[in-house]
mmCIF file with all atom_site columns, C-alpha atoms in Angstrom:
data_model
loop_
_atom_site.group_PDB
_atom_site.id
_atom_site.type_symbol
_atom_site.label_atom_id
_atom_site.label_alt_id
_atom_site.label_comp_id
_atom_site.label_asym_id
_atom_site.label_entity_id
_atom_site.label_seq_id
_atom_site.pdbx_PDB_ins_code
_atom_site.Cartn_x
_atom_site.Cartn_y
_atom_site.Cartn_z
_atom_site.occupancy
_atom_site.B_iso_or_equiv
_atom_site.pdbx_formal_charge
_atom_site.auth_seq_id
_atom_site.auth_comp_id
_atom_site.auth_asym_id
_atom_site.auth_atom_id
_atom_site.pdbx_PDB_model_num
ATOM 1   C CA . GLN A 1 1   ? 110.602 110.224 90.473  1.00 95.00 ? 2   GLN A CA 1
ATOM 2   C CA . VAL A 1 2   ? 111.208 109.075 94.061  1.00 97.00 ? 3   VAL A CA 1
ATOM 3   C CA . GLN A 1 3   ? 109.463 105.724 94.588  1.00 97.00 ? 4   GLN A CA 1
ATOM 4   C CA . LEU A 1 4   ? 109.387 103.513 97.681  1.00 98.00 ? 5   LEU A CA 1
ATOM 5   C CA . VAL A 1 5   ? 107.934 100.187 96.937  1.00 98.00 ? 6   VAL A CA 1
ATOM 6   C CA . GLN A 1 6   ? 107.413 97.858  99.833  1.00 98.00 ? 7   GLN A CA 1
ATOM 7   C CA . SER A 1 7   ? 106.881 94.186  99.893  1.00 97.00 ? 8   SER A CA 1
ATOM 8   C CA . GLY A 1 8   ? 103.740 92.303  100.378 1.00 97.00 ? 9   GLY A CA 1
ATOM 9   C CA . ALA A 1 9   ? 101.145 91.490  102.884 1.00 98.00 ? 10  ALA A CA 1
ATOM 10  C CA . GLU A 1 10  ? 102.047 89.088  105.590 1.00 98.00 ? 11  GLU A CA 1
ATOM 11  C CA . VAL A 1 11  ? 100.239 86.842  107.934 1.00 98.00 ? 12  VAL A CA 1
ATOM 12  C CA . LYS A 1 12  ? 102.071 85.645  111.116 1.00 98.00 ? 13  LYS A CA 1
ATOM 13  C CA . LYS A 1 13  ? 101.419 83.612  114.293 1.00 98.00 ? 14  LYS A CA 1
ATOM 14  C CA . PRO A 1 14  ? 101.811 85.139  117.741 1.00 98.00 ? 15  PRO A CA 1
ATOM 15  C CA . GLY A 1 15  ? 105.449 84.837  118.810 1.00 97.00 ? 16  GLY A CA 1
ATOM 16  C CA . ALA A 1 16  ? 106.777 84.797  115.211 1.00 98.00 ? 17  ALA A CA 1
ATOM 17  C CA . SER A 1 17  ? 108.969 87.454  113.411 1.00 98.00 ? 18  SER A CA 1
ATOM 18  C CA . VAL A 1 18  ? 108.162 89.381  110.226 1.00 98.00 ? 19  VAL A CA 1
ATOM 19  C CA . LYS A 1 19  ? 110.832 91.105  107.917 1.00 98.00 ? 20  LYS A CA 1
ATOM 20  C CA . LEU A 1 20  ? 109.522 93.701  105.559 1.00 98.00 ? 21  LEU A CA 1
ATOM 21  C CA . SER A 1 21  ? 111.314 95.536  102.916 1.00 98.00 ? 22  SER A CA 1
ATOM 22  C CA . CYS A 1 22  ? 111.318 98.823  101.113 1.00 98.00 ? 23  CYS A CA 1
ATOM 23  C CA . LYS A 1 23  ? 113.093 99.416  97.973  1.00 98.00 ? 24  LYS A CA 1
ATOM 24  C CA . ALA A 1 24  ? 114.000 102.829 97.005  1.00 98.00 ? 25  ALA A CA 1
ATOM 25  C CA . SER A 1 25  ? 114.564 104.401 93.580  1.00 98.00 ? 26  SER A CA 1
ATOM 26  C CA . GLY A 1 26  ? 114.651 107.769 91.840  1.00 97.00 ? 27  GLY A CA 1
ATOM 27  C CA . TYR A 1 27  ? 117.317 109.375 94.182  1.00 97.00 ? 28  TYR A CA 1
ATOM 28  C CA . THR A 1 28  ? 120.701 108.528 95.911  1.00 97.00 ? 29  THR A CA 1
ATOM 29  C CA . PHE A 1 29  ? 119.566 105.776 98.433  1.00 97.00 ? 30  PHE A CA 1
ATOM 30  C CA . THR A 1 30  ? 122.410 106.750 100.918 1.00 96.00 ? 31  THR A CA 1
ATOM 31  C CA . ASN A 1 31  ? 121.754 110.161 100.944 1.00 96.00 ? 32  ASN A CA 1
ATOM 32  C CA . TYR A 1 32  ? 118.407 110.388 103.211 1.00 96.00 ? 33  TYR A CA 1
ATOM 33  C CA . PHE A 1 33  ? 117.344 108.838 106.275 1.00 96.00 ? 34  PHE A CA 1
ATOM 34  C CA . MET A 1 34  ? 114.553 106.212 106.299 1.00 97.00 ? 35  MET A CA 1
ATOM 35  C CA . HIS A 1 35  ? 111.725 105.558 108.821 1.00 97.00 ? 36  HIS A CA 1
ATOM 36  C CA . TRP A 1 36  ? 109.252 103.107 109.545 1.00 98.00 ? 37  TRP A CA 1
ATOM 37  C CA . VAL A 1 37  ? 105.818 104.206 110.595 1.00 97.00 ? 38  VAL A CA 1
ATOM 38  C CA . ARG A 1 38  ? 102.796 101.948 111.405 1.00 97.00 ? 39  ARG A CA 1
ATOM 39  C CA . GLN A 1 39  ? 99.229  102.448 111.808 1.00 95.00 ? 40  GLN A CA 1
ATOM 40  C CA . ALA A 1 40  ? 96.975  99.934  113.537 1.00 95.00 ? 41  ALA A CA 1
ATOM 41  C CA . PRO A 1 41  ? 93.141  99.428  112.726 1.00 93.00 ? 42  PRO A CA 1
ATOM 42  C CA . GLY A 1 42  ? 91.320  102.193 113.718 1.00 91.00 ? 43  GLY A CA 1
ATOM 43  C CA . GLN A 1 43  ? 94.523  103.927 115.292 1.00 93.00 ? 44  GLN A CA 1
ATOM 44  C CA . GLY A 1 44  ? 96.420  106.741 114.525 1.00 93.00 ? 45  GLY A CA 1
ATOM 45  C CA . LEU A 1 45  ? 100.138 106.898 113.261 1.00 95.00 ? 46  LEU A CA 1
ATOM 46  C CA . GLU A 1 46  ? 103.069 105.427 115.264 1.00 95.00 ? 47  GLU A CA 1
ATOM 47  C CA . TRP A 1 47  ? 106.743 106.218 114.438 1.00 96.00 ? 48  TRP A CA 1
ATOM 48  C CA . MET A 1 48  ? 108.846 102.968 115.127 1.00 97.00 ? 49  MET A CA 1
ATOM 49  C CA . GLY A 1 49  ? 112.430 104.085 114.184 1.00 96.00 ? 50  GLY A CA 1
ATOM 50  C CA . ILE A 1 50  ? 115.151 105.535 111.751 1.00 96.00 ? 51  ILE A CA 1
ATOM 51  C CA . ILE A 1 51  ? 117.978 104.182 109.758 1.00 96.00 ? 52  ILE A CA 1
ATOM 52  C CA . ASN A 1 52  ? 120.956 106.063 108.069 1.00 96.00 ? 53  ASN A CA 1
ATOM 53  C CA . PRO A 1 53  ? 121.381 104.145 104.890 1.00 96.00 ? 54  PRO A CA 1
ATOM 54  C CA . PHE A 1 54  ? 124.781 105.432 104.412 1.00 95.00 ? 55  PHE A CA 1
ATOM 55  C CA . GLY A 1 55  ? 126.447 104.028 107.577 1.00 93.00 ? 56  GLY A CA 1
ATOM 56  C CA . GLY A 1 56  ? 123.536 101.530 108.844 1.00 96.00 ? 57  GLY A CA 1
ATOM 57  C CA . SER A 1 57  ? 123.168 103.403 112.176 1.00 95.00 ? 58  SER A CA 1
ATOM 58  C CA . THR A 1 58  ? 119.642 103.206 113.836 1.00 96.00 ? 59  THR A CA 1
ATOM 59  C CA . SER A 1 59  ? 117.420 104.864 116.439 1.00 94.00 ? 60  SER A CA 1
ATOM 60  C CA . TYR A 1 60  ? 114.490 103.072 117.543 1.00 96.00 ? 61  TYR A CA 1
ATOM 61  C CA . ALA A 1 61  ? 111.265 104.135 119.411 1.00 94.00 ? 62  ALA A CA 1
ATOM 62  C CA . GLN A 1 62  ? 111.449 103.071 123.272 1.00 93.00 ? 63  GLN A CA 1
ATOM 63  C CA . LYS A 1 63  ? 108.231 101.042 122.793 1.00 94.00 ? 64  LYS A CA 1
ATOM 64  C CA . PHE A 1 64  ? 110.062 98.856  120.107 1.00 96.00 ? 65  PHE A CA 1
ATOM 65  C CA . GLN A 1 65  ? 113.500 98.563  121.462 1.00 95.00 ? 66  GLN A CA 1
ATOM 66  C CA . GLY A 1 66  ? 114.571 94.882  121.816 1.00 96.00 ? 67  GLY A CA 1
ATOM 67  C CA . ARG A 1 67  ? 111.898 93.753  119.154 1.00 98.00 ? 68  ARG A CA 1
ATOM 68  C CA . VAL A 1 68  ? 112.791 95.554  116.130 1.00 98.00 ? 69  VAL A CA 1
ATOM 69  C CA . THR A 1 69  ? 115.771 95.487  113.778 1.00 98.00 ? 70  THR A CA 1
ATOM 70  C CA . MET A 1 70  ? 116.257 97.967  110.789 1.00 98.00 ? 71  MET A CA 1
ATOM 71  C CA . THR A 1 71  ? 118.947 97.197  108.420 1.00 98.00 ? 72  THR A CA 1
ATOM 72  C CA . ARG A 1 72  ? 119.826 98.386  104.602 1.00 98.00 ? 73  ARG A CA 1
ATOM 73  C CA . ASP A 1 73  ? 121.495 96.833  101.657 1.00 98.00 ? 74  ASP A CA 1
ATOM 74  C CA . THR A 1 74  ? 123.092 99.551  99.554  1.00 97.00 ? 75  THR A CA 1
ATOM 75  C CA . SER A 1 75  ? 123.581 97.146  96.655  1.00 97.00 ? 76  SER A CA 1
ATOM 76  C CA . THR A 1 76  ? 119.704 97.113  96.065  1.00 97.00 ? 77  THR A CA 1
ATOM 77  C CA . SER A 1 77  ? 118.772 100.327 97.811  1.00 98.00 ? 78  SER A CA 1
ATOM 78  C CA . THR A 1 78  ? 116.696 98.466  100.106 1.00 98.00 ? 79  THR A CA 1
ATOM 79  C CA . VAL A 1 79  ? 115.843 98.815  103.798 1.00 98.00 ? 80  VAL A CA 1
ATOM 80  C CA . HIS A 1 80  ? 114.433 96.197  105.897 1.00 98.00 ? 81  HIS A CA 1
ATOM 81  C CA . MET A 1 81  ? 112.312 96.229  109.025 1.00 98.00 ? 82  MET A CA 1
ATOM 82  C CA . GLU A 1 82  ? 112.417 92.869  111.217 1.00 98.00 ? 83  GLU A CA 1
ATOM 83  C CA . LEU A 1 83  ? 109.753 92.955  114.085 1.00 98.00 ? 84  LEU A CA 1
ATOM 84  C CA . SER A 1 84  ? 110.069 89.905  116.489 1.00 98.00 ? 85  SER A CA 1
ATOM 85  C CA . SER A 1 85  ? 107.918 88.500  119.142 1.00 98.00 ? 86  SER A CA 1
ATOM 86  C CA . LEU A 1 86  ? 104.702 89.268  117.401 1.00 98.00 ? 87  LEU A CA 1
ATOM 87  C CA . THR A 1 87  ? 101.360 89.692  119.296 1.00 98.00 ? 88  THR A CA 1
ATOM 88  C CA . SER A 1 88  ? 97.881  90.484  117.952 1.00 97.00 ? 89  SER A CA 1
ATOM 89  C CA . GLU A 1 89  ? 98.420  94.258  118.712 1.00 97.00 ? 90  GLU A CA 1
ATOM 90  C CA . ASP A 1 90  ? 101.362 94.328  116.055 1.00 98.00 ? 91  ASP A CA 1
ATOM 91  C CA . THR A 1 91  ? 98.548  93.899  113.395 1.00 98.00 ? 92  THR A CA 1
ATOM 92  C CA . ALA A 1 92  ? 99.053  96.794  111.385 1.00 97.00 ? 93  ALA A CA 1
ATOM 93  C CA . LEU A 1 93  ? 99.814  98.531  108.140 1.00 97.00 ? 94  LEU A CA 1
ATOM 94  C CA . TYR A 1 94  ? 103.598 99.442  107.999 1.00 98.00 ? 95  TYR A CA 1
ATOM 95  C CA . TYR A 1 95  ? 105.020 102.161 105.977 1.00 98.00 ? 96  TYR A CA 1
ATOM 96  C CA . CYS A 1 96  ? 108.305 103.219 105.315 1.00 98.00 ? 97  CYS A CA 1
ATOM 97  C CA . ALA A 1 97  ? 108.821 106.896 104.641 1.00 98.00 ? 98  ALA A CA 1
ATOM 98  C CA . ARG A 1 98  ? 111.951 108.877 103.509 1.00 97.00 ? 99  ARG A CA 1
ATOM 99  C CA . ASP A 1 99  ? 113.141 111.827 105.418 1.00 95.00 ? 100 ASP A CA 1
ATOM 100 C CA . LEU A 1 100 ? 112.980 115.223 104.214 1.00 92.00 ? 101 LEU A CA 1
ATOM 101 C CA . LYS A 1 101 ? 116.717 115.860 105.329 1.00 88.00 ? 102 LYS A CA 1
ATOM 102 C CA . GLN A 1 102 ? 119.772 114.336 103.904 1.00 88.00 ? 103 GLN A CA 1
ATOM 103 C CA . VAL A 1 103 ? 122.120 112.270 106.414 1.00 86.00 ? 104 VAL A CA 1
ATOM 104 C CA . THR A 1 104 ? 124.718 115.227 106.370 1.00 85.00 ? 105 THR A CA 1
ATOM 105 C CA . ASP A 1 105 ? 122.315 117.185 108.499 1.00 83.00 ? 106 ASP A CA 1
ATOM 106 C CA . THR A 1 106 ? 120.103 115.915 111.453 1.00 84.00 ? 107 THR A CA 1
ATOM 107 C CA . SER A 1 107 ? 116.898 114.521 110.751 1.00 84.00 ? 108 SER A CA 1
ATOM 108 C CA . ASP A 1 108 ? 113.722 116.586 111.890 1.00 82.00 ? 109 ASP A CA 1
ATOM 109 C CA . TYR A 1 109 ? 111.468 113.567 111.334 1.00 89.00 ? 110 TYR A CA 1
ATOM 110 C CA . CYS A 1 110 ? 109.777 114.861 108.612 1.00 93.00 ? 111 CYS A CA 1
ATOM 111 C CA . PHE A 1 111 ? 108.835 112.456 106.029 1.00 96.00 ? 112 PHE A CA 1
ATOM 112 C CA . ASP A 1 112 ? 108.450 113.637 102.518 1.00 95.00 ? 113 ASP A CA 1
ATOM 113 C CA . TYR A 1 113 ? 107.811 110.336 100.633 1.00 97.00 ? 114 TYR A CA 1
ATOM 114 C CA . TRP A 1 114 ? 106.251 107.121 101.761 1.00 97.00 ? 115 TRP A CA 1
ATOM 115 C CA . GLY A 1 115 ? 105.849 103.625 100.612 1.00 97.00 ? 116 GLY A CA 1
ATOM 116 C CA . GLN A 1 116 ? 102.280 102.058 99.650  1.00 97.00 ? 117 GLN A CA 1
ATOM 117 C CA . GLY A 1 117 ? 102.313 100.264 103.150 1.00 97.00 ? 118 GLY A CA 1
ATOM 118 C CA . THR A 1 118 ? 102.475 96.408  104.034 1.00 97.00 ? 119 THR A CA 1
ATOM 119 C CA . LEU A 1 119 ? 99.734  94.965  105.888 1.00 97.00 ? 120 LEU A CA 1
ATOM 120 C CA . VAL A 1 120 ? 100.786 92.574  108.567 1.00 98.00 ? 121 VAL A CA 1
ATOM 121 C CA . THR A 1 121 ? 98.164  90.379  110.032 1.00 98.00 ? 122 THR A CA 1
ATOM 122 C CA . VAL A 1 122 ? 99.033  88.570  113.592 1.00 98.00 ? 123 VAL A CA 1
ATOM 123 C CA . SER A 1 123 ? 96.435  85.769  113.968 1.00 96.00 ? 124 SER A CA 1
ATOM 124 C CA . SER A 1 124 ? 96.576  82.170  115.489 1.00 94.00 ? 125 SER A CA 1
ATOM 125 C CA . GLN B 2 1   ? 97.490  107.853 124.315 1.00 74.00 ? 13  GLN B CA 1
ATOM 126 C CA . SER B 2 2   ? 99.206  110.255 121.886 1.00 84.00 ? 14  SER B CA 1
ATOM 127 C CA . VAL B 2 3   ? 101.675 112.728 123.282 1.00 89.00 ? 15  VAL B CA 1
ATOM 128 C CA . LEU B 2 4   ? 100.593 115.347 120.862 1.00 95.00 ? 16  LEU B CA 1
ATOM 129 C CA . THR B 2 5   ? 96.702  116.064 121.512 1.00 96.00 ? 17  THR B CA 1
ATOM 130 C CA . GLN B 2 6   ? 94.498  116.936 118.463 1.00 97.00 ? 18  GLN B CA 1
ATOM 131 C CA . PRO B 2 7   ? 90.472  117.148 118.367 1.00 97.00 ? 19  PRO B CA 1
ATOM 132 C CA . PRO B 2 8   ? 89.254  113.979 116.950 1.00 96.00 ? 20  PRO B CA 1
ATOM 133 C CA . SER B 2 9   ? 86.960  115.775 114.522 1.00 97.00 ? 21  SER B CA 1
ATOM 134 C CA . ALA B 2 10  ? 86.481  118.770 112.676 1.00 98.00 ? 22  ALA B CA 1
ATOM 135 C CA . SER B 2 11  ? 83.814  119.774 109.880 1.00 97.00 ? 23  SER B CA 1
ATOM 136 C CA . GLY B 2 12  ? 82.855  122.620 107.719 1.00 96.00 ? 24  GLY B CA 1
ATOM 137 C CA . THR B 2 13  ? 80.960  123.370 104.389 1.00 97.00 ? 25  THR B CA 1
ATOM 138 C CA . PRO B 2 14  ? 82.487  123.984 100.969 1.00 97.00 ? 26  PRO B CA 1
ATOM 139 C CA . GLY B 2 15  ? 84.405  127.181 101.116 1.00 96.00 ? 27  GLY B CA 1
ATOM 140 C CA . GLN B 2 16  ? 84.617  127.396 104.762 1.00 97.00 ? 28  GLN B CA 1
ATOM 141 C CA . ARG B 2 17  ? 87.910  127.802 106.841 1.00 97.00 ? 29  ARG B CA 1
ATOM 142 C CA . VAL B 2 18  ? 88.722  124.844 109.272 1.00 98.00 ? 30  VAL B CA 1
ATOM 143 C CA . THR B 2 19  ? 91.171  124.951 111.882 1.00 98.00 ? 31  THR B CA 1
ATOM 144 C CA . ILE B 2 20  ? 93.127  122.079 113.637 1.00 98.00 ? 32  ILE B CA 1
ATOM 145 C CA . SER B 2 21  ? 95.043  122.493 116.803 1.00 98.00 ? 33  SER B CA 1
ATOM 146 C CA . CYS B 2 22  ? 97.876  120.200 118.041 1.00 98.00 ? 34  CYS B CA 1
ATOM 147 C CA . SER B 2 23  ? 98.821  120.654 121.617 1.00 97.00 ? 35  SER B CA 1
ATOM 148 C CA . GLY B 2 24  ? 102.237 119.381 123.011 1.00 96.00 ? 36  GLY B CA 1
ATOM 149 C CA . SER B 2 25  ? 104.719 120.341 125.564 1.00 94.00 ? 37  SER B CA 1
ATOM 150 C CA . SER B 2 26  ? 108.188 121.746 125.970 1.00 93.00 ? 38  SER B CA 1
ATOM 151 C CA . SER B 2 27  ? 109.712 118.352 125.034 1.00 93.00 ? 39  SER B CA 1
ATOM 152 C CA . ASN B 2 28  ? 108.295 118.409 121.655 1.00 94.00 ? 40  ASN B CA 1
ATOM 153 C CA . ILE B 2 29  ? 106.518 121.326 120.184 1.00 94.00 ? 41  ILE B CA 1
ATOM 154 C CA . GLY B 2 30  ? 107.908 123.783 122.535 1.00 94.00 ? 42  GLY B CA 1
ATOM 155 C CA . SER B 2 31  ? 111.518 122.900 121.134 1.00 91.00 ? 43  SER B CA 1
ATOM 156 C CA . ASP B 2 32  ? 111.408 121.726 117.830 1.00 90.00 ? 44  ASP B CA 1
ATOM 157 C CA . THR B 2 33  ? 109.119 122.174 114.530 1.00 93.00 ? 45  THR B CA 1
ATOM 158 C CA . VAL B 2 34  ? 106.049 120.604 113.408 1.00 97.00 ? 46  VAL B CA 1
ATOM 159 C CA . HIS B 2 35  ? 104.791 118.942 110.811 1.00 97.00 ? 47  HIS B CA 1
ATOM 160 C CA . TRP B 2 36  ? 101.412 117.884 109.303 1.00 98.00 ? 48  TRP B CA 1
ATOM 161 C CA . TYR B 2 37  ? 100.165 115.054 107.294 1.00 98.00 ? 49  TYR B CA 1
ATOM 162 C CA . GLN B 2 38  ? 96.944  114.301 105.053 1.00 97.00 ? 50  GLN B CA 1
ATOM 163 C CA . HIS B 2 39  ? 95.964  110.821 105.333 1.00 96.00 ? 51  HIS B CA 1
ATOM 164 C CA . LEU B 2 40  ? 93.201  109.520 102.941 1.00 92.00 ? 52  LEU B CA 1
ATOM 165 C CA . PRO B 2 41  ? 91.924  106.065 103.474 1.00 80.00 ? 53  PRO B CA 1
ATOM 166 C CA . GLY B 2 42  ? 93.775  103.428 101.461 1.00 82.00 ? 54  GLY B CA 1
ATOM 167 C CA . THR B 2 43  ? 96.550  105.594 100.640 1.00 90.00 ? 55  THR B CA 1
ATOM 168 C CA . ALA B 2 44  ? 99.918  106.670 102.136 1.00 94.00 ? 56  ALA B CA 1
ATOM 169 C CA . PRO B 2 45  ? 100.169 109.842 103.969 1.00 95.00 ? 57  PRO B CA 1
ATOM 170 C CA . LYS B 2 46  ? 101.212 112.835 102.370 1.00 96.00 ? 58  LYS B CA 1
ATOM 171 C CA . LEU B 2 47  ? 103.095 115.651 103.812 1.00 97.00 ? 59  LEU B CA 1
ATOM 172 C CA . LEU B 2 48  ? 101.142 118.843 103.806 1.00 97.00 ? 60  LEU B CA 1
ATOM 173 C CA . ILE B 2 49  ? 103.133 121.379 106.140 1.00 97.00 ? 61  ILE B CA 1
ATOM 174 C CA . TYR B 2 50  ? 106.644 120.865 107.124 1.00 96.00 ? 62  TYR B CA 1
ATOM 175 C CA . ARG B 2 51  ? 108.711 122.943 109.662 1.00 96.00 ? 63  ARG B CA 1
ATOM 176 C CA . ASN B 2 52  ? 105.666 124.823 111.105 1.00 96.00 ? 64  ASN B CA 1
ATOM 177 C CA . ASN B 2 53  ? 104.706 126.572 108.266 1.00 97.00 ? 65  ASN B CA 1
ATOM 178 C CA . GLN B 2 54  ? 106.397 125.439 104.928 1.00 97.00 ? 66  GLN B CA 1
ATOM 179 C CA . ARG B 2 55  ? 104.422 123.897 102.227 1.00 97.00 ? 67  ARG B CA 1
ATOM 180 C CA . PRO B 2 56  ? 106.177 121.171 99.876  1.00 95.00 ? 68  PRO B CA 1
ATOM 181 C CA . SER B 2 57  ? 105.509 122.132 96.215  1.00 94.00 ? 69  SER B CA 1
ATOM 182 C CA . GLY B 2 58  ? 102.207 120.893 94.994  1.00 94.00 ? 70  GLY B CA 1
ATOM 183 C CA . VAL B 2 59  ? 100.524 121.359 98.128  1.00 96.00 ? 71  VAL B CA 1
ATOM 184 C CA . PRO B 2 60  ? 97.666  124.015 97.686  1.00 96.00 ? 72  PRO B CA 1
ATOM 185 C CA . ASP B 2 61  ? 98.084  127.483 99.314  1.00 95.00 ? 73  ASP B CA 1
ATOM 186 C CA . ARG B 2 62  ? 94.761  126.963 100.855 1.00 96.00 ? 74  ARG B CA 1
ATOM 187 C CA . PHE B 2 63  ? 96.683  125.013 103.667 1.00 97.00 ? 75  PHE B CA 1
ATOM 188 C CA . SER B 2 64  ? 98.689  126.603 106.355 1.00 97.00 ? 76  SER B CA 1
ATOM 189 C CA . GLY B 2 65  ? 100.484 126.057 109.482 1.00 97.00 ? 77  GLY B CA 1
ATOM 190 C CA . SER B 2 66  ? 101.472 128.159 112.439 1.00 97.00 ? 78  SER B CA 1
ATOM 191 C CA . LYS B 2 67  ? 103.064 127.423 115.769 1.00 97.00 ? 79  LYS B CA 1
ATOM 192 C CA . SER B 2 68  ? 103.094 129.415 119.198 1.00 96.00 ? 80  SER B CA 1
ATOM 193 C CA . GLY B 2 69  ? 104.828 127.895 122.211 1.00 95.00 ? 81  GLY B CA 1
ATOM 194 C CA . THR B 2 70  ? 103.544 124.308 122.679 1.00 96.00 ? 82  THR B CA 1
ATOM 195 C CA . SER B 2 71  ? 100.795 124.419 120.315 1.00 97.00 ? 83  SER B CA 1
ATOM 196 C CA . ALA B 2 72  ? 100.501 124.385 116.711 1.00 98.00 ? 84  ALA B CA 1
ATOM 197 C CA . SER B 2 73  ? 97.708  124.987 114.048 1.00 98.00 ? 85  SER B CA 1
ATOM 198 C CA . LEU B 2 74  ? 96.739  123.455 110.581 1.00 98.00 ? 86  LEU B CA 1
ATOM 199 C CA . ALA B 2 75  ? 94.286  125.835 108.889 1.00 98.00 ? 87  ALA B CA 1
ATOM 200 C CA . ILE B 2 76  ? 92.211  124.796 105.644 1.00 97.00 ? 88  ILE B CA 1
ATOM 201 C CA . SER B 2 77  ? 90.737  127.897 103.929 1.00 97.00 ? 89  SER B CA 1
ATOM 202 C CA . GLY B 2 78  ? 88.205  127.376 101.157 1.00 96.00 ? 90  GLY B CA 1
ATOM 203 C CA . LEU B 2 79  ? 87.322  124.010 102.063 1.00 97.00 ? 91  LEU B CA 1
ATOM 204 C CA . GLN B 2 80  ? 86.739  121.378 99.261  1.00 96.00 ? 92  GLN B CA 1
ATOM 205 C CA . SER B 2 81  ? 85.212  118.126 99.007  1.00 95.00 ? 93  SER B CA 1
ATOM 206 C CA . GLU B 2 82  ? 88.692  116.414 98.521  1.00 94.00 ? 94  GLU B CA 1
ATOM 207 C CA . ASP B 2 83  ? 90.101  117.709 101.809 1.00 96.00 ? 95  ASP B CA 1
ATOM 208 C CA . GLU B 2 84  ? 87.892  115.118 103.495 1.00 96.00 ? 96  GLU B CA 1
ATOM 209 C CA . ALA B 2 85  ? 90.606  113.121 105.263 1.00 97.00 ? 97  ALA B CA 1
ATOM 210 C CA . ASP B 2 86  ? 92.721  112.373 108.535 1.00 97.00 ? 98  ASP B CA 1
ATOM 211 C CA . TYR B 2 87  ? 95.222  114.910 109.479 1.00 98.00 ? 99  TYR B CA 1
ATOM 212 C CA . TYR B 2 88  ? 98.086  114.420 111.891 1.00 98.00 ? 100 TYR B CA 1
ATOM 213 C CA . CYS B 2 89  ? 100.814 116.866 113.397 1.00 98.00 ? 101 CYS B CA 1
ATOM 214 C CA . ALA B 2 90  ? 104.078 115.399 114.083 1.00 97.00 ? 102 ALA B CA 1
ATOM 215 C CA . ALA B 2 91  ? 107.185 116.546 115.926 1.00 95.00 ? 103 ALA B CA 1
ATOM 216 C CA . TRP B 2 92  ? 110.394 115.272 117.660 1.00 92.00 ? 104 TRP B CA 1
ATOM 217 C CA . ASP B 2 93  ? 109.984 114.586 121.352 1.00 89.00 ? 105 ASP B CA 1
ATOM 218 C CA . ASP B 2 94  ? 113.083 114.695 123.418 1.00 87.00 ? 106 ASP B CA 1
ATOM 219 C CA . ASN B 2 95  ? 112.079 111.461 125.373 1.00 86.00 ? 107 ASN B CA 1
ATOM 220 C CA . LEU B 2 96  ? 110.151 109.684 122.841 1.00 81.00 ? 108 LEU B CA 1
ATOM 221 C CA . LYS B 2 97  ? 111.795 110.764 119.475 1.00 89.00 ? 109 LYS B CA 1
ATOM 222 C CA . GLY B 2 98  ? 109.335 110.986 116.709 1.00 91.00 ? 110 GLY B CA 1
ATOM 223 C CA . VAL B 2 99  ? 105.806 111.298 117.864 1.00 94.00 ? 111 VAL B CA 1
ATOM 224 C CA . PHE B 2 100 ? 102.478 111.879 116.044 1.00 95.00 ? 112 PHE B CA 1
ATOM 225 C CA . GLY B 2 101 ? 99.302  113.584 117.044 1.00 96.00 ? 113 GLY B CA 1
ATOM 226 C CA . SER B 2 102 ? 96.153  111.442 117.810 1.00 94.00 ? 114 SER B CA 1
ATOM 227 C CA . GLY B 2 103 ? 94.692  112.649 114.392 1.00 96.00 ? 115 GLY B CA 1
ATOM 228 C CA . THR B 2 104 ? 91.638  114.897 113.457 1.00 97.00 ? 116 THR B CA 1
ATOM 229 C CA . LYS B 2 105 ? 89.045  113.300 110.950 1.00 97.00 ? 117 LYS B CA 1
ATOM 230 C CA . VAL B 2 106 ? 87.807  116.258 108.948 1.00 98.00 ? 118 VAL B CA 1
ATOM 231 C CA . THR B 2 107 ? 84.318  115.989 107.336 1.00 97.00 ? 119 THR B CA 1
ATOM 232 C CA . VAL B 2 108 ? 83.073  118.260 104.748 1.00 96.00 ? 120 VAL B CA 1
ATOM 233 C CA . LEU B 2 109 ? 79.566  118.829 105.195 1.00 94.00 ? 121 LEU B CA 1
#
């Protein structure tokens, strides 16, 4: 069965960076796009970006351009998301989510499997 | 401020039908498909409806989706206590790429 297992909670100081991981299993890792979505406390869901695990190409939400980097390691079926220059507004639960579509098609930004979430707390 | 607008709350008694709206524009709902997610506190969101009106396997047919122009709707018929959750619409936006609605909290009275 498809599983996305995310790394553990992080506590960071303002200005620092955080790198989260999401390990996929139960399917061919390079066949499906992967996304990152976050939810700040009391807020709604927010899309951050997408990575194509096959070739590594990425596309980010304008809000995070220049601050976010998504990478993948095909040897471990893991995607990573690094967010830099953290502020208190980055305190949130971060999810990785698999795309419904395979990379041979165009993503329609629909997410069928989700990781359990990683809590990132930014505090001085 | 979410690009897709949803009512903050909706409620109903067990067995009733509840409808949640999602209002967008020509750059998102008007030009692409809409998806819906159910989010229970402490759990990962769950895909409920994709491509406007398609249900993934395992999702009860009590849940249905529709789209017209730049708006979409999620209907829950035969409301049950376990349906109490937050519901989000989502779509592709020509300018912003992936966008979510503001979310609607459904309460079962």
